[in-house]
Tab-separated table of N, CA and C in Angstrom:
chain	number	residue	atom	x	y	z
A	1	MET	N	-16.221	-10.426	-19.539
A	1	MET	CA	-15.526	-8.826	-19.498
A	1	MET	C	-16.019	-8.035	-17.444
A	2	GLY	N	-14.729	-8.012	-16.927
A	2	GLY	CA	-14.782	-7.600	-16.148
A	2	GLY	C	-14.338	-6.029	-16.128
A	3	ARG	N	-14.741	-5.471	-15.059
A	3	ARG	CA	-14.507	-3.692	-14.445
A	3	ARG	C	-12.812	-3.490	-14.875
A	4	LEU	N	-11.975	-4.545	-14.705
A	4	LEU	CA	-10.802	-4.230	-14.771
A	4	LEU	C	-9.973	-4.897	-15.038
A	5	ASP	N	-10.362	-5.413	-16.619
A	5	ASP	CA	-9.680	-6.165	-17.536
A	5	ASP	C	-8.591	-5.676	-18.236
A	6	GLY	N	-7.359	-6.185	-18.353
A	6	GLY	CA	-6.150	-5.402	-18.746
A	6	GLY	C	-5.373	-4.608	-17.998
A	7	LYS	N	-6.064	-4.355	-17.069
A	7	LYS	CA	-5.437	-3.260	-15.470
A	7	LYS	C	-4.592	-3.739	-14.955
A	8	VAL	N	-3.108	-3.305	-14.519
A	8	VAL	CA	-1.830	-3.848	-13.577
A	8	VAL	C	-2.012	-3.590	-12.371
A	9	ILE	N	-2.402	-4.190	-11.253
A	9	ILE	CA	-2.379	-3.800	-9.947
A	9	ILE	C	-1.698	-4.115	-9.013
A	10	VAL	N	-0.420	-3.494	-8.602
A	10	VAL	CA	-0.040	-3.518	-7.940
A	10	VAL	C	-0.125	-3.019	-5.970
A	11	LEU	N	-0.644	-4.651	-5.319
A	11	LEU	CA	-0.955	-4.125	-4.072
A	11	LEU	C	0.003	-4.676	-2.874
A	12	THR	N	0.065	-3.664	-2.427
A	12	THR	CA	0.556	-4.334	-0.401
A	12	THR	C	-0.147	-4.982	0.533
A	13	ALA	N	0.755	-5.695	1.382
A	13	ALA	CA	0.013	-6.068	2.063
A	13	ALA	C	-1.171	-7.049	2.543
A	14	ALA	N	-0.952	-7.814	0.887
A	14	ALA	CA	-2.139	-8.620	0.239
A	14	ALA	C	-1.777	-10.035	1.096
A	15	ALA	N	-0.940	-10.205	2.057
A	15	ALA	CA	-1.221	-12.018	2.523
A	15	ALA	C	-2.221	-11.890	3.373
A	16	GLN	N	-3.064	-10.860	3.688
A	16	GLN	CA	-4.109	-11.315	4.631
A	16	GLN	C	-5.094	-10.178	4.823
A	17	GLY	N	-6.552	-10.345	5.106
A	17	GLY	CA	-7.527	-8.892	5.637
A	17	GLY	C	-7.555	-8.313	4.628
A	18	ILE	N	-7.369	-7.210	4.457
A	18	ILE	CA	-8.159	-6.074	3.433
A	18	ILE	C	-7.271	-6.194	2.371
A	19	GLY	N	-5.908	-6.409	2.372
A	19	GLY	CA	-5.225	-6.709	1.272
A	19	GLY	C	-6.086	-8.018	0.397
A	20	ARG	N	-5.641	-9.301	1.162
A	20	ARG	CA	-6.215	-10.480	0.437
A	20	ARG	C	-7.283	-10.270	-0.306
A	21	ALA	N	-8.636	-9.960	0.477
A	21	ALA	CA	-9.822	-9.472	-0.138
A	21	ALA	C	-9.683	-8.847	-1.405
A	22	THR	N	-9.170	-7.527	-1.251
A	22	THR	CA	-8.883	-6.562	-2.131
A	22	THR	C	-8.164	-7.531	-3.686
A	23	ALA	N	-7.225	-8.297	-3.114
A	23	ALA	CA	-6.713	-9.062	-4.636
A	23	ALA	C	-7.348	-9.550	-5.040
A	24	ILE	N	-8.265	-10.823	-4.274
A	24	ILE	CA	-9.054	-11.241	-4.581
A	24	ILE	C	-10.164	-10.830	-5.766
A	25	ALA	N	-10.674	-10.034	-4.794
A	25	ALA	CA	-11.770	-8.969	-5.855
A	25	ALA	C	-11.614	-8.388	-7.055
A	26	PHE	N	-10.008	-8.134	-7.502
A	26	PHE	CA	-9.754	-7.526	-8.481
A	26	PHE	C	-9.010	-8.281	-9.361
A	27	ALA	N	-8.926	-9.529	-9.175
A	27	ALA	CA	-8.477	-10.740	-10.448
A	27	ALA	C	-9.909	-11.004	-10.406
A	28	ARG	N	-11.244	-11.121	-9.946
A	28	ARG	CA	-12.334	-11.640	-10.214
A	28	ARG	C	-12.979	-10.601	-11.543
A	29	GLU	N	-12.214	-9.071	-11.187
A	29	GLU	CA	-12.913	-8.520	-12.303
A	29	GLU	C	-11.661	-8.262	-13.309
A	30	GLY	N	-10.906	-9.071	-13.585
A	30	GLY	CA	-10.119	-9.413	-14.825
A	30	GLY	C	-8.820	-8.681	-14.479
A	31	ALA	N	-8.575	-7.838	-13.479
A	31	ALA	CA	-6.850	-7.349	-13.248
A	31	ALA	C	-6.076	-8.183	-13.080
A	32	LYS	N	-4.499	-7.638	-13.531
A	32	LYS	CA	-3.343	-8.827	-13.633
A	32	LYS	C	-2.750	-7.927	-12.192
A	33	VAL	N	-3.016	-8.619	-11.131
A	33	VAL	CA	-2.799	-8.261	-9.870
A	33	VAL	C	-1.577	-8.746	-9.219
A	34	ILE	N	-0.743	-7.781	-8.883
A	34	ILE	CA	1.062	-8.216	-8.208
A	34	ILE	C	0.351	-7.761	-7.120
A	35	ALA	N	0.422	-9.304	-5.972
A	35	ALA	CA	0.433	-8.929	-4.809
A	35	ALA	C	1.460	-9.059	-3.676
A	36	THR	N	1.514	-8.390	-3.285
A	36	THR	CA	2.465	-8.181	-2.384
A	36	THR	C	2.849	-8.634	-1.121
A	37	ASP	N	3.593	-9.046	0.346
A	37	ASP	CA	3.724	-8.755	1.488
A	37	ASP	C	4.646	-9.087	1.579
A	38	ILE	N	5.087	-9.389	3.170
A	38	ILE	CA	5.911	-9.765	3.771
A	38	ILE	C	6.180	-11.658	4.169
A	39	ASN	N	4.939	-11.878	4.536
A	39	ASN	CA	4.486	-13.339	5.133
A	39	ASN	C	4.894	-14.197	3.571
A	40	GLU	N	5.347	-14.621	3.296
A	40	GLU	CA	5.738	-15.340	2.411
A	40	GLU	C	4.610	-16.491	2.106
A	41	SER	N	4.440	-17.201	3.375
A	41	SER	CA	3.317	-18.708	3.161
A	41	SER	C	2.116	-18.112	2.779
A	42	LYS	N	1.458	-17.079	3.703
A	42	LYS	CA	0.647	-16.761	3.878
A	42	LYS	C	-0.058	-15.950	2.119
A	43	LEU	N	1.669	-15.354	1.763
A	43	LEU	CA	1.161	-14.698	0.220
A	43	LEU	C	1.048	-15.660	-0.950
A	44	GLN	N	1.714	-16.751	-0.501
A	44	GLN	CA	1.663	-18.158	-1.459
A	44	GLN	C	-0.108	-18.844	-1.674
A	45	GLU	N	-0.650	-18.501	-0.743
A	45	GLU	CA	-2.101	-19.032	-0.925
A	45	GLU	C	-3.244	-18.394	-1.853
A	46	LEU	N	-2.434	-17.088	-2.023
A	46	LEU	CA	-3.377	-16.362	-3.182
A	46	LEU	C	-2.975	-16.601	-4.788
A	47	GLU	N	-1.702	-17.791	-4.933
A	47	GLU	CA	-1.341	-18.124	-6.276
A	47	GLU	C	-2.267	-18.817	-6.863
A	48	LYS	N	-3.124	-19.431	-6.168
A	48	LYS	CA	-4.028	-20.117	-6.848
A	48	LYS	C	-5.392	-19.651	-7.513
A	49	TYR	N	-5.520	-18.073	-7.311
A	49	TYR	CA	-6.428	-17.397	-7.979
A	49	TYR	C	-5.695	-17.207	-9.479
A	50	PRO	N	-6.617	-17.573	-10.348
A	50	PRO	CA	-6.118	-16.661	-11.928
A	50	PRO	C	-6.239	-15.122	-12.082
A	51	GLY	N	-5.510	-14.806	-12.276
A	51	GLY	CA	-4.887	-12.969	-12.330
A	51	GLY	C	-3.769	-13.173	-11.406
A	52	ILE	N	-3.528	-13.693	-10.526
A	52	ILE	CA	-2.694	-13.123	-8.889
A	52	ILE	C	-1.325	-13.921	-9.495
A	53	GLN	N	-0.556	-13.051	-9.186
A	53	GLN	CA	1.455	-13.783	-9.258
A	53	GLN	C	1.600	-12.671	-7.803
A	54	THR	N	2.182	-13.386	-7.139
A	54	THR	CA	2.764	-12.867	-5.894
A	54	THR	C	4.013	-12.346	-5.818
A	55	ARG	N	4.832	-11.196	-4.991
A	55	ARG	CA	6.175	-11.443	-4.711
A	55	ARG	C	5.786	-10.807	-3.164
A	56	VAL	N	7.331	-11.622	-2.375
A	56	VAL	CA	7.877	-11.391	-1.433
A	56	VAL	C	8.140	-9.606	-1.453
A	57	LEU	N	7.764	-8.406	-0.818
A	57	LEU	CA	8.269	-7.328	-0.612
A	57	LEU	C	7.870	-6.899	1.066
A	58	ASP	N	9.034	-6.088	1.026
A	58	ASP	CA	9.432	-5.206	2.531
A	58	ASP	C	9.063	-4.202	2.328
A	59	VAL	N	7.913	-3.184	2.136
A	59	VAL	CA	7.731	-1.555	1.939
A	59	VAL	C	8.438	-0.841	2.520
A	60	THR	N	8.914	-1.554	3.751
A	60	THR	CA	9.693	-0.448	4.066
A	60	THR	C	11.427	-0.469	4.113
A	61	LYS	N	11.481	-1.478	2.957
A	61	LYS	CA	12.921	-1.006	2.179
A	61	LYS	C	13.085	-0.534	0.716
A	62	LYS	N	13.504	0.349	0.560
A	62	LYS	CA	13.912	0.819	-0.444
A	62	LYS	C	14.305	0.106	-1.176
A	63	LYS	N	15.790	-0.304	-0.831
A	63	LYS	CA	16.466	-1.875	-2.089
A	63	LYS	C	15.657	-2.458	-2.533
A	64	GLN	N	14.896	-3.113	-1.782
A	64	GLN	CA	13.811	-3.995	-2.451
A	64	GLN	C	12.552	-3.033	-3.104
A	65	ILE	N	11.797	-2.297	-3.077
A	65	ILE	CA	11.416	-1.300	-3.812
A	65	ILE	C	11.817	-1.195	-4.973
A	66	ASP	N	13.101	-0.648	-5.094
A	66	ASP	CA	13.362	-0.233	-6.053
A	66	ASP	C	13.745	-1.307	-6.923
A	67	GLU	N	14.148	-3.011	-6.872
A	67	GLU	CA	14.617	-3.290	-7.500
A	67	GLU	C	13.034	-4.730	-8.258
A	68	PHE	N	12.397	-4.221	-7.253
A	68	PHE	CA	10.535	-4.728	-7.534
A	68	PHE	C	10.193	-4.005	-8.648
A	69	VAL	N	9.934	-2.470	-8.778
A	69	VAL	CA	9.499	-1.569	-10.013
A	69	VAL	C	10.386	-1.944	-11.058
A	70	ASN	N	11.917	-2.175	-11.126
A	70	ASN	CA	12.259	-2.352	-12.146
A	70	ASN	C	12.129	-3.217	-12.943
A	71	GLU	N	11.574	-4.717	-12.053
A	71	GLU	CA	10.838	-5.712	-12.958
A	71	GLU	C	9.427	-5.370	-13.628
A	72	ILE	N	8.748	-4.387	-12.973
A	72	ILE	CA	7.389	-4.135	-13.620
A	72	ILE	C	7.533	-3.313	-14.907
A	73	GLU	N	6.485	-2.975	-15.826
A	73	GLU	CA	6.550	-2.145	-17.018
A	73	GLU	C	5.621	-1.250	-16.949
A	74	ARG	N	4.355	-1.583	-16.456
A	74	ARG	CA	3.450	-0.629	-16.370
A	74	ARG	C	2.821	-1.143	-15.079
A	75	VAL	N	1.992	0.081	-14.262
A	75	VAL	CA	1.188	0.234	-13.876
A	75	VAL	C	-0.143	1.058	-13.725
A	76	ASP	N	-1.403	0.376	-13.818
A	76	ASP	CA	-2.483	0.990	-13.380
A	76	ASP	C	-2.954	1.761	-12.260
A	77	ILE	N	-2.922	0.615	-11.523
A	77	ILE	CA	-3.407	1.034	-9.716
A	77	ILE	C	-2.343	0.231	-9.017
A	78	LEU	N	-1.744	1.550	-7.769
A	78	LEU	CA	-0.984	1.090	-6.980
A	78	LEU	C	-1.872	1.314	-5.895
A	79	PHE	N	-2.033	0.053	-4.997
A	79	PHE	CA	-3.081	0.157	-4.000
A	79	PHE	C	-2.015	-0.227	-2.553
A	80	ASN	N	-2.206	1.260	-2.057
A	80	ASN	CA	-1.129	1.130	-0.611
A	80	ASN	C	-1.822	0.485	0.844
A	81	VAL	N	-1.868	-0.463	1.073
A	81	VAL	CA	-2.757	-0.973	2.039
A	81	VAL	C	-1.943	-1.497	3.534
A	82	ALA	N	-0.451	-1.740	2.973
A	82	ALA	CA	0.842	-1.951	4.344
A	82	ALA	C	0.088	-0.899	5.444
A	83	GLY	N	0.007	-1.394	6.872
A	83	GLY	CA	-0.045	-0.135	7.773
A	83	GLY	C	-0.184	-1.426	9.119
A	84	PHE	N	0.061	-0.241	10.007
A	84	PHE	CA	-0.002	-1.151	11.468
A	84	PHE	C	-0.728	0.014	12.457
A	85	VAL	N	-1.236	-0.386	13.613
A	85	VAL	CA	-2.370	0.202	14.183
A	85	VAL	C	-1.679	-0.230	15.476
A	86	HIS	N	-1.247	1.122	16.378
A	86	HIS	CA	-0.995	0.867	17.826
A	86	HIS	C	-1.871	1.242	18.275
A	87	HIS	N	-2.342	0.828	19.398
A	87	HIS	CA	-3.423	0.383	19.904
A	87	HIS	C	-3.037	1.294	20.951
A	88	GLY	N	-3.383	2.422	21.797
A	88	GLY	CA	-3.025	3.255	22.941
A	88	GLY	C	-3.523	4.598	22.595
A	89	THR	N	-2.980	5.296	23.829
A	89	THR	CA	-3.533	6.966	23.726
A	89	THR	C	-1.470	6.975	23.752
A	90	ILE	N	-1.459	8.516	23.397
A	90	ILE	CA	-0.039	8.970	23.456
A	90	ILE	C	0.407	8.517	24.606
A	91	LEU	N	0.215	8.583	25.859
A	91	LEU	CA	0.990	8.414	26.767
A	91	LEU	C	1.008	6.799	26.899
A	92	ASP	N	0.449	5.806	26.046
A	92	ASP	CA	0.578	4.415	25.782
A	92	ASP	C	1.711	4.267	24.365
A	93	CYS	N	2.167	5.246	23.822
A	93	CYS	CA	3.055	4.951	23.047
A	93	CYS	C	4.565	5.439	23.101
A	94	GLU	N	5.210	4.708	23.327
A	94	GLU	CA	6.625	4.271	22.992
A	94	GLU	C	7.591	5.270	21.538
A	95	GLU	N	8.128	5.214	22.219
A	95	GLU	CA	8.871	6.382	20.635
A	95	GLU	C	9.536	4.959	19.568
A	96	LYS	N	9.521	3.937	20.428
A	96	LYS	CA	9.865	2.530	18.925
A	96	LYS	C	8.175	2.676	18.198
A	97	ASP	N	7.280	2.353	19.269
A	97	ASP	CA	5.975	2.249	18.504
A	97	ASP	C	5.988	3.486	17.621
A	98	TRP	N	6.091	4.795	17.886
A	98	TRP	CA	6.149	5.561	17.007
A	98	TRP	C	6.569	5.318	15.789
A	99	ASP	N	8.374	5.599	15.785
A	99	ASP	CA	8.696	5.274	14.797
A	99	ASP	C	8.542	4.128	13.955
A	100	PHE	N	7.895	3.077	14.530
A	100	PHE	CA	7.768	1.819	13.521
A	100	PHE	C	6.458	2.104	12.665
A	101	SER	N	5.781	2.819	13.128
A	101	SER	CA	4.217	3.004	12.954
A	101	SER	C	4.753	4.573	11.495
A	102	MET	N	5.393	4.990	11.835
A	102	MET	CA	5.761	6.204	10.699
A	102	MET	C	6.320	5.388	9.349
A	103	ASN	N	7.281	4.806	10.027
A	103	ASN	CA	8.148	3.782	9.050
A	103	ASN	C	6.881	3.082	8.127
A	104	LEU	N	6.259	2.643	8.733
A	104	LEU	CA	5.139	1.660	7.649
A	104	LEU	C	4.697	2.006	7.364
A	105	ASN	N	3.633	3.482	7.909
A	105	ASN	CA	2.561	3.855	7.143
A	105	ASN	C	2.693	4.774	6.808
A	106	VAL	N	3.773	5.450	6.977
A	106	VAL	CA	4.002	6.897	6.433
A	106	VAL	C	5.124	6.311	5.230
A	107	ARG	N	6.153	6.722	5.805
A	107	ARG	CA	7.831	6.612	4.863
A	107	ARG	C	7.514	5.316	3.859
A	108	SER	N	6.909	4.374	3.952
A	108	SER	CA	6.148	3.188	3.009
A	108	SER	C	5.737	3.565	1.845
A	109	MET	N	4.480	4.265	2.192
A	109	MET	CA	3.771	4.786	1.074
A	109	MET	C	4.704	6.127	0.273
A	110	TYR	N	5.187	6.732	0.880
A	110	TYR	CA	6.224	7.945	0.232
A	110	TYR	C	7.642	7.106	-0.687
A	111	LEU	N	7.621	6.210	-0.469
A	111	LEU	CA	8.985	4.869	-1.050
A	111	LEU	C	7.772	4.370	-2.625
A	112	MET	N	7.070	3.517	-2.222
A	112	MET	CA	6.199	3.250	-2.941
A	112	MET	C	5.706	3.892	-4.227
A	113	ILE	N	5.442	5.757	-3.716
A	113	ILE	CA	4.625	6.249	-4.695
A	113	ILE	C	5.508	7.102	-5.606
A	114	LYS	N	6.851	6.903	-4.902
A	114	LYS	CA	7.867	7.750	-5.741
A	114	LYS	C	8.371	6.621	-6.717
A	115	ALA	N	8.993	5.089	-6.262
A	115	ALA	CA	9.476	4.338	-7.244
A	115	ALA	C	8.173	3.981	-8.235
A	116	PHE	N	7.148	4.176	-7.884
A	116	PHE	CA	6.216	3.593	-8.871
A	116	PHE	C	5.268	4.759	-9.805
A	117	LEU	N	5.218	6.150	-9.519
A	117	LEU	CA	4.735	7.143	-10.100
A	117	LEU	C	5.157	7.085	-11.303
A	118	PRO	N	6.528	6.986	-12.179
A	118	PRO	CA	6.813	7.142	-13.165
A	118	PRO	C	6.469	5.972	-14.533
A	119	LYS	N	5.968	5.166	-13.449
A	119	LYS	CA	5.120	4.354	-14.154
A	119	LYS	C	3.596	3.820	-14.002
A	120	VAL	N	2.931	4.838	-13.508
A	120	VAL	CA	1.690	4.860	-13.568
A	120	VAL	C	0.976	5.340	-14.762
A	121	SER	N	0.087	4.542	-15.082
A	121	SER	CA	-0.500	4.715	-16.835
A	121	SER	C	-1.490	5.687	-16.627
A	122	ALA	N	-2.151	5.876	-17.604
A	122	ALA	CA	-2.531	7.058	-17.896
A	122	ALA	C	-4.146	7.056	-16.768
A	123	SER	N	-4.110	5.550	-16.446
A	123	SER	CA	-4.997	5.425	-15.227
A	123	SER	C	-5.236	6.665	-14.242
A	124	ARG	N	-4.384	6.642	-13.803
A	124	ARG	CA	-4.191	7.792	-12.618
A	124	ARG	C	-4.079	7.325	-11.076
A	125	VAL	N	-3.847	6.213	-11.017
A	125	VAL	CA	-5.255	5.574	-9.877
A	125	VAL	C	-3.862	5.236	-8.549
A	126	SER	N	-4.145	5.849	-7.445
A	126	SER	CA	-3.311	5.580	-6.099
A	126	SER	C	-4.287	5.394	-5.081
A	127	VAL	N	-4.125	4.294	-4.056
A	127	VAL	CA	-5.187	4.562	-3.122
A	127	VAL	C	-4.801	3.608	-1.765
A	128	ARG	N	-4.796	4.650	-0.816
A	128	ARG	CA	-4.601	4.760	0.038
A	128	ARG	C	-5.246	3.574	1.213
A	129	ASN	N	-5.305	3.152	2.275
A	129	ASN	CA	-6.204	2.584	2.943
A	129	ASN	C	-6.516	3.156	3.841
A	130	VAL	N	-7.927	3.742	4.159
A	130	VAL	CA	-8.409	4.408	5.290
A	130	VAL	C	-9.295	4.030	6.165
A	131	GLY	N	-9.582	2.871	6.187
A	131	GLY	CA	-10.237	1.903	7.199
A	131	GLY	C	-10.359	1.695	8.438
A	132	VAL	N	-10.924	2.066	9.470
A	132	VAL	CA	-10.327	1.806	10.858
A	132	VAL	C	-11.566	2.326	11.602
A	133	ARG	N	-11.558	1.262	12.138
A	133	ARG	CA	-12.903	1.426	13.264
A	133	ARG	C	-12.496	1.233	14.793
A	134	HIS	N	-11.710	2.654	15.285
A	134	HIS	CA	-11.137	2.940	16.630
A	134	HIS	C	-11.558	4.426	16.921
A	135	SER	N	-11.924	4.531	17.920
A	135	SER	CA	-11.615	6.206	18.047
A	135	SER	C	-10.264	6.747	17.985
A	136	GLY	N	-10.015	7.886	17.466
A	136	GLY	CA	-8.662	8.763	17.571
A	136	GLY	C	-7.878	8.702	18.683
A	137	ALA	N	-8.564	8.376	19.967
A	137	ALA	CA	-7.523	8.323	21.135
A	137	ALA	C	-7.253	7.383	21.667
A	138	GLU	N	-7.899	6.052	21.166
A	138	GLU	CA	-7.299	4.848	20.997
A	138	GLU	C	-6.018	4.465	20.321
A	139	ILE	N	-6.297	5.245	19.562
A	139	ILE	CA	-4.977	5.062	18.155
A	139	ILE	C	-3.961	5.998	17.615
A	140	TYR	N	-3.842	6.528	18.626
A	140	TYR	CA	-3.026	8.107	18.255
A	140	TYR	C	-1.661	7.848	17.038
A	141	THR	N	-1.089	6.429	17.227
A	141	THR	CA	-0.342	7.035	16.086
A	141	THR	C	-0.814	6.628	15.086
A	142	TYR	N	-1.787	5.678	14.776
A	142	TYR	CA	-2.043	6.046	13.500
A	142	TYR	C	-3.122	6.441	12.761
A	143	ALA	N	-3.015	7.239	13.958
A	143	ALA	CA	-4.410	8.642	13.611
A	143	ALA	C	-3.347	9.626	13.090
A	144	CYS	N	-2.289	10.109	13.503
A	144	CYS	CA	-0.960	10.829	12.990
A	144	CYS	C	-0.626	10.372	11.848
A	145	SER	N	-0.339	8.948	11.693
A	145	SER	CA	0.412	8.604	10.450
A	145	SER	C	-0.802	8.653	9.240
A	146	GLN	N	-2.104	8.485	9.644
A	146	GLN	CA	-2.755	9.178	8.306
A	146	GLN	C	-2.779	10.205	7.763
A	147	ILE	N	-2.835	11.409	8.713
A	147	ILE	CA	-2.752	12.609	7.996
A	147	ILE	C	-1.427	12.396	7.360
A	148	GLY	N	-0.275	11.379	7.391
A	148	GLY	CA	0.670	12.101	6.821
A	148	GLY	C	0.232	11.200	5.410
A	149	GLN	N	0.001	10.328	6.013
A	149	GLN	CA	-0.736	9.531	4.273
A	149	GLN	C	-1.638	10.713	3.539
A	150	TYR	N	-2.257	10.983	3.762
A	150	TYR	CA	-3.229	12.244	3.396
A	150	TYR	C	-2.661	13.027	2.328
A	151	TYR	N	-1.703	14.086	3.189
A	151	TYR	CA	-0.739	14.465	2.568
A	151	TYR	C	-0.232	14.513	1.832
A	152	GLN	N	0.332	13.117	1.790
A	152	GLN	CA	1.432	12.363	0.675
A	152	GLN	C	0.709	12.557	-0.399
A	153	HIS	N	-0.254	11.900	-0.426
A	153	HIS	CA	-1.509	11.218	-1.662
A	153	HIS	C	-2.132	13.005	-2.115
A	154	VAL	N	-2.685	13.826	-1.373
A	154	VAL	CA	-2.764	15.433	-2.231
A	154	VAL	C	-1.884	16.438	-3.006
A	155	LEU	N	-0.668	16.120	-2.108
A	155	LEU	CA	0.522	16.894	-2.951
A	155	LEU	C	1.147	16.016	-4.029
A	156	CYS	N	1.295	14.814	-3.777
A	156	CYS	CA	1.166	14.196	-5.060
A	156	CYS	C	0.305	14.387	-6.174
A	157	GLY	N	-0.905	14.638	-5.910
A	157	GLY	CA	-2.256	14.603	-7.302
A	157	GLY	C	-1.865	15.798	-7.623
A	158	PHE	N	-1.478	16.926	-6.740
A	158	PHE	CA	-1.078	18.700	-7.129
A	158	PHE	C	-0.201	18.400	-8.212
A	159	GLN	N	1.126	17.982	-7.688
A	159	GLN	CA	2.452	18.141	-8.251
A	159	GLN	C	2.605	17.392	-9.549
A	160	HIS	N	1.992	16.159	-9.437
A	160	HIS	CA	2.033	15.086	-10.616
A	160	HIS	C	0.499	14.720	-11.560
A	161	GLN	N	-0.221	15.171	-12.274
A	161	GLN	CA	-1.344	15.268	-12.576
A	161	GLN	C	-1.771	13.771	-12.952
A	162	ARG	N	-0.450	12.859	-13.429
A	162	ARG	CA	-0.581	11.441	-13.857
A	162	ARG	C	-1.508	10.634	-12.622
A	163	LEU	N	-1.691	11.408	-11.174
A	163	LEU	CA	-2.017	10.544	-10.417
A	163	LEU	C	-3.554	11.078	-9.686
A	164	ALA	N	-4.324	10.126	-9.926
A	164	ALA	CA	-6.120	10.686	-9.018
A	164	ALA	C	-5.731	9.776	-7.815
A	165	LEU	N	-6.635	10.600	-6.645
A	165	LEU	CA	-6.179	9.785	-5.721
A	165	LEU	C	-7.697	9.486	-4.822
A	166	ARG	N	-7.470	8.349	-4.258
A	166	ARG	CA	-9.107	7.549	-3.971
A	166	ARG	C	-8.606	7.222	-2.694
């Protein structure tokens, strides 16, 4: 028996990196992992692992998220990994860089939490990705977006006691 037997986990940005490693680790612990990403070819590589099913999903597209959430009966863990790190200071950051970062790093998390919160089970867990190895000065837009992610989690936790934050 694994530590996650019977748990249903929705995981974004699962095709590579932290998302891929997490999907595989969760499945090995017995979870049913629904791994999502926009990179269909990389995502399909996960289908060889027992316990992982895949779904192409662009987390910046509300319509896709709404369609996806209607296919899911329940969720124990929502693991929001999708994100983008723009390298550079504020002087290197163009408006399009800022908009892209905020759309992917903050707005997509809002869309996912809002859509899935009614289906989050008594486990009450939503996870956000906080790992990065750069100083704040070198990743200005990413650091700002992390503040937005943090406060979304804090406020959702207080307003909807079904959500424990990690």
